[in-house]
Amino acid sequence: MDGQESFLQMSRGLSWRWTDSVEVYDYILLQEESRILGTLQINIGIFHLLLGGLWYYIQITQFAGTDPNYKTFILNAKYPLISAVINVMSGTLAIITEKKRLRSLGKITVGINVIGIIYSIYGLITLIIEFLSYNPESMERNWPERSGKLLSDYLFIYTIFYIFVSWTVLKWNHKAVFYSN
C-alpha cells in the first residue's frame, strides 16, 4: 500500500477501521469534549468582535467632538478585534484537531492556545488599567461613558472565561500530544 504499512486504528468508540493514510506516531487520543470547548472559543471570539465593533461605533458617534473622561485604552490597543481572530482560530483548530486527531494539528492547537492565553492576559492588564483610570462622578451623567464602561466590563468577563476554556483545551491537547503513546 504505497510503502506505508496499514495499521488497525480505533476511530471513535468501539468502531475499528483499516487505514494507511496516517502514520501510527501521528495519531492521538483526545477527549471529545474539546470540540465543545472549541465551539465556546469561537463564540467568545465572535462576542469579542461584536463588543469591539459596538465600542468603536459608540466612540465614533458619541465622542466625536468631545474629550471623554473615560479613557479607552482597550480600543487603542485594538484588543477586541485581534483577540476575536485569535479566539476563532484557536476554536477552529480545537475542533479540527478533535475530528482528525493528528499529532501535528495538536501541536499547532497547543501553540495557538498559548498565544491566545498570553494575549488575553495582556487584554486583562489593559482593561484593569482602563478601569483604574475612569472617574466615577463623570459616569453618573454621561451615557456614552457609562455604556463604554459596561462594554469593557463584559469584555473583561468574557476574557476571563476565554482564558479558562483555552487553558482546558491547552491541557488536553498537551497531554494528548506529548504524553500519549
Short mmCIF file of C-alpha atoms in Angstrom, two decimals:
data_model
loop_
_atom_site.label_atom_id
_atom_site.label_comp_id
_atom_site.label_asym_id
_atom_site.label_seq_id
_atom_site.Cartn_x
_atom_site.Cartn_y
_atom_site.Cartn_z
CA MET A 1 0.00 0.00 0.00
CA ASP A 2 2.39 2.65 -1.30
CA GLY A 3 5.23 1.78 1.06
CA GLN A 4 3.21 2.52 4.17
CA GLU A 5 2.13 -0.21 6.48
CA SER A 6 -1.57 -0.36 7.25
CA PHE A 7 -2.49 -0.46 10.85
CA LEU A 8 -5.64 -1.01 12.83
CA GLN A 9 -6.81 2.25 14.30
CA MET A 10 -9.68 3.00 16.62
CA SER A 11 -11.58 5.95 15.15
CA ARG A 12 -14.47 6.52 17.59
CA GLY A 13 -15.80 4.40 20.43
CA LEU A 14 -15.71 0.73 19.54
CA SER A 15 -15.69 1.04 15.74
CA TRP A 16 -12.49 -0.12 14.04
CA ARG A 17 -11.20 0.61 10.54
CA TRP A 18 -8.13 -0.04 8.43
CA THR A 19 -6.22 2.95 7.15
CA ASP A 20 -2.91 3.67 5.54
CA SER A 21 -3.16 7.46 5.35
CA VAL A 22 -1.97 8.27 8.89
CA GLU A 23 1.27 7.19 10.46
CA VAL A 24 0.99 5.43 13.83
CA TYR A 25 3.06 8.08 15.59
CA ASP A 26 0.82 10.90 14.31
CA TYR A 27 -2.48 9.65 15.76
CA ILE A 28 -3.52 10.98 19.18
CA LEU A 29 -6.29 10.12 21.60
CA LEU A 30 -8.14 13.30 22.52
CA GLN A 31 -11.21 13.95 24.63
CA GLU A 32 -14.30 14.56 22.54
CA GLU A 33 -15.34 17.43 24.81
CA SER A 34 -12.61 19.54 23.21
CA ARG A 35 -14.97 20.04 20.26
CA ILE A 36 -17.47 21.72 22.59
CA LEU A 37 -14.74 23.87 24.11
CA GLY A 38 -13.60 24.84 20.60
CA THR A 39 -17.15 25.96 19.85
CA LEU A 40 -17.09 28.05 23.04
CA GLN A 41 -13.83 29.65 21.92
CA ILE A 42 -15.37 30.57 18.57
CA ASN A 43 -18.43 32.04 20.30
CA ILE A 44 -16.27 34.10 22.65
CA GLY A 45 -14.29 35.35 19.64
CA ILE A 46 -17.47 36.43 17.87
CA PHE A 47 -18.66 38.10 21.07
CA HIS A 48 -15.35 39.98 21.36
CA LEU A 49 -15.74 41.14 17.76
CA LEU A 50 -19.28 42.37 18.38
CA LEU A 51 -18.32 44.12 21.62
CA GLY A 52 -15.36 45.79 19.94
CA GLY A 53 -17.47 46.86 16.99
CA LEU A 54 -20.14 48.32 19.25
CA TRP A 55 -17.48 50.07 21.33
CA TYR A 56 -15.96 51.58 18.17
CA TYR A 57 -19.40 52.69 16.99
CA ILE A 58 -20.09 54.42 20.31
CA GLN A 59 -16.68 56.04 20.27
CA ILE A 60 -17.12 57.38 16.73
CA THR A 61 -20.70 58.59 17.09
CA GLN A 62 -20.87 59.75 20.70
CA PHE A 63 -17.38 61.08 21.37
CA ALA A 64 -16.94 62.80 18.00
CA GLY A 65 -16.32 66.38 19.14
CA THR A 66 -15.72 65.93 22.85
CA ASP A 67 -12.90 64.85 25.08
CA PRO A 68 -14.22 61.85 27.04
CA ASN A 69 -13.36 61.41 30.69
CA TYR A 70 -13.32 57.63 30.27
CA LYS A 71 -10.08 56.61 28.54
CA THR A 72 -10.44 53.70 26.17
CA PHE A 73 -7.06 52.03 26.39
CA ILE A 74 -8.53 48.75 25.24
CA LEU A 75 -9.70 50.22 21.92
CA ASN A 76 -6.41 51.97 21.29
CA ALA A 77 -4.71 48.59 21.69
CA LYS A 78 -7.18 47.03 19.20
CA TYR A 79 -7.64 44.21 21.70
CA PRO A 80 -11.25 43.20 20.84
CA LEU A 81 -10.53 42.84 17.13
CA ILE A 82 -7.23 40.98 17.42
CA SER A 83 -8.49 38.71 20.20
CA ALA A 84 -11.54 37.82 18.11
CA VAL A 85 -9.30 36.49 15.34
CA ILE A 86 -7.12 34.55 17.81
CA ASN A 87 -10.16 33.10 19.61
CA VAL A 88 -11.84 31.95 16.40
CA MET A 89 -8.58 30.42 15.12
CA SER A 90 -7.95 28.53 18.37
CA GLY A 91 -11.53 27.26 18.49
CA THR A 92 -11.46 26.15 14.87
CA LEU A 93 -8.16 24.33 15.38
CA ALA A 94 -9.51 22.64 18.53
CA ILE A 95 -12.49 21.31 16.57
CA ILE A 96 -10.36 20.17 13.61
CA THR A 97 -7.84 18.51 15.94
CA GLU A 98 -10.61 16.62 17.73
CA LYS A 99 -12.03 15.42 14.40
CA LYS A 100 -8.77 14.41 12.68
CA ARG A 101 -6.75 13.52 15.83
CA LEU A 102 -3.36 14.26 14.29
CA ARG A 103 -0.35 14.99 16.46
CA SER A 104 0.78 17.80 14.16
CA LEU A 105 -2.59 19.55 14.48
CA GLY A 106 -2.43 19.04 18.23
CA LYS A 107 0.91 20.86 18.37
CA ILE A 108 -0.49 23.77 16.37
CA THR A 109 -3.53 23.89 18.67
CA VAL A 110 -1.26 24.00 21.72
CA GLY A 111 0.72 26.86 20.18
CA ILE A 112 -2.29 28.99 19.22
CA ASN A 113 -3.87 28.46 22.64
CA VAL A 114 -0.65 29.62 24.32
CA ILE A 115 -0.69 32.73 22.11
CA GLY A 116 -4.37 33.29 22.94
CA ILE A 117 -3.81 32.99 26.69
CA ILE A 118 -0.84 35.38 26.62
CA TYR A 119 -2.78 37.91 24.55
CA SER A 120 -5.81 37.58 26.85
CA ILE A 121 -3.63 38.26 29.90
CA TYR A 122 -2.36 41.37 28.09
CA GLY A 123 -6.01 42.35 27.49
CA LEU A 124 -6.88 41.83 31.16
CA ILE A 125 -3.98 44.04 32.25
CA THR A 126 -5.05 46.72 29.77
CA LEU A 127 -8.66 46.51 30.99
CA ILE A 128 -7.57 46.82 34.62
CA ILE A 129 -5.57 49.95 33.75
CA GLU A 130 -8.64 51.27 31.93
CA PHE A 131 -10.88 50.57 34.94
CA LEU A 132 -8.48 52.33 37.29
CA SER A 133 -8.38 55.43 35.10
CA TYR A 134 -12.05 56.36 34.99
CA ASN A 135 -13.77 58.99 37.12
CA PRO A 136 -16.99 57.65 38.73
CA GLU A 137 -18.52 61.13 39.11
CA SER A 138 -18.48 61.77 35.37
CA MET A 139 -20.09 58.38 34.71
CA GLU A 140 -23.28 59.38 36.52
CA ARG A 141 -24.29 61.95 33.92
CA ASN A 142 -22.62 60.79 30.72
CA TRP A 143 -24.36 57.95 28.86
CA PRO A 144 -21.61 57.15 26.32
CA GLU A 145 -19.02 56.73 29.07
CA ARG A 146 -21.34 54.53 31.15
CA SER A 147 -22.11 52.34 28.15
CA GLY A 148 -18.41 52.12 27.27
CA LYS A 149 -17.58 51.07 30.83
CA LEU A 150 -20.31 48.43 30.68
CA LEU A 151 -18.95 47.07 27.39
CA SER A 152 -15.46 46.94 28.92
CA ASP A 153 -16.91 45.04 31.91
CA TYR A 154 -18.41 42.45 29.58
CA LEU A 155 -15.15 42.20 27.67
CA PHE A 156 -13.33 41.61 30.97
CA ILE A 157 -15.71 38.80 32.00
CA TYR A 158 -15.54 37.05 28.63
CA THR A 159 -11.76 37.37 28.51
CA ILE A 160 -11.51 35.57 31.86
CA PHE A 161 -13.91 32.91 30.56
CA TYR A 162 -11.80 32.50 27.41
CA ILE A 163 -8.66 32.00 29.50
CA PHE A 164 -10.29 29.16 31.45
CA VAL A 165 -11.68 27.47 28.33
CA SER A 166 -8.43 27.89 26.43
CA TRP A 167 -6.39 26.59 29.37
CA THR A 168 -8.53 23.42 29.44
CA VAL A 169 -8.11 22.88 25.68
CA LEU A 170 -4.39 23.53 26.08
CA LYS A 171 -4.05 20.95 28.87
CA TRP A 172 -5.98 18.28 26.97
CA ASN A 173 -4.07 18.80 23.72
CA HIS A 174 -0.71 18.99 25.50
CA LYS A 175 -1.45 15.75 27.31
CA ALA A 176 -2.59 14.03 24.09
CA VAL A 177 0.36 15.28 22.02
CA PHE A 178 3.27 14.93 24.42
CA TYR A 179 2.22 12.14 26.79
CA SER A 180 0.39 9.66 24.55
CA ASN A 181 1.93 6.55 23.06
#
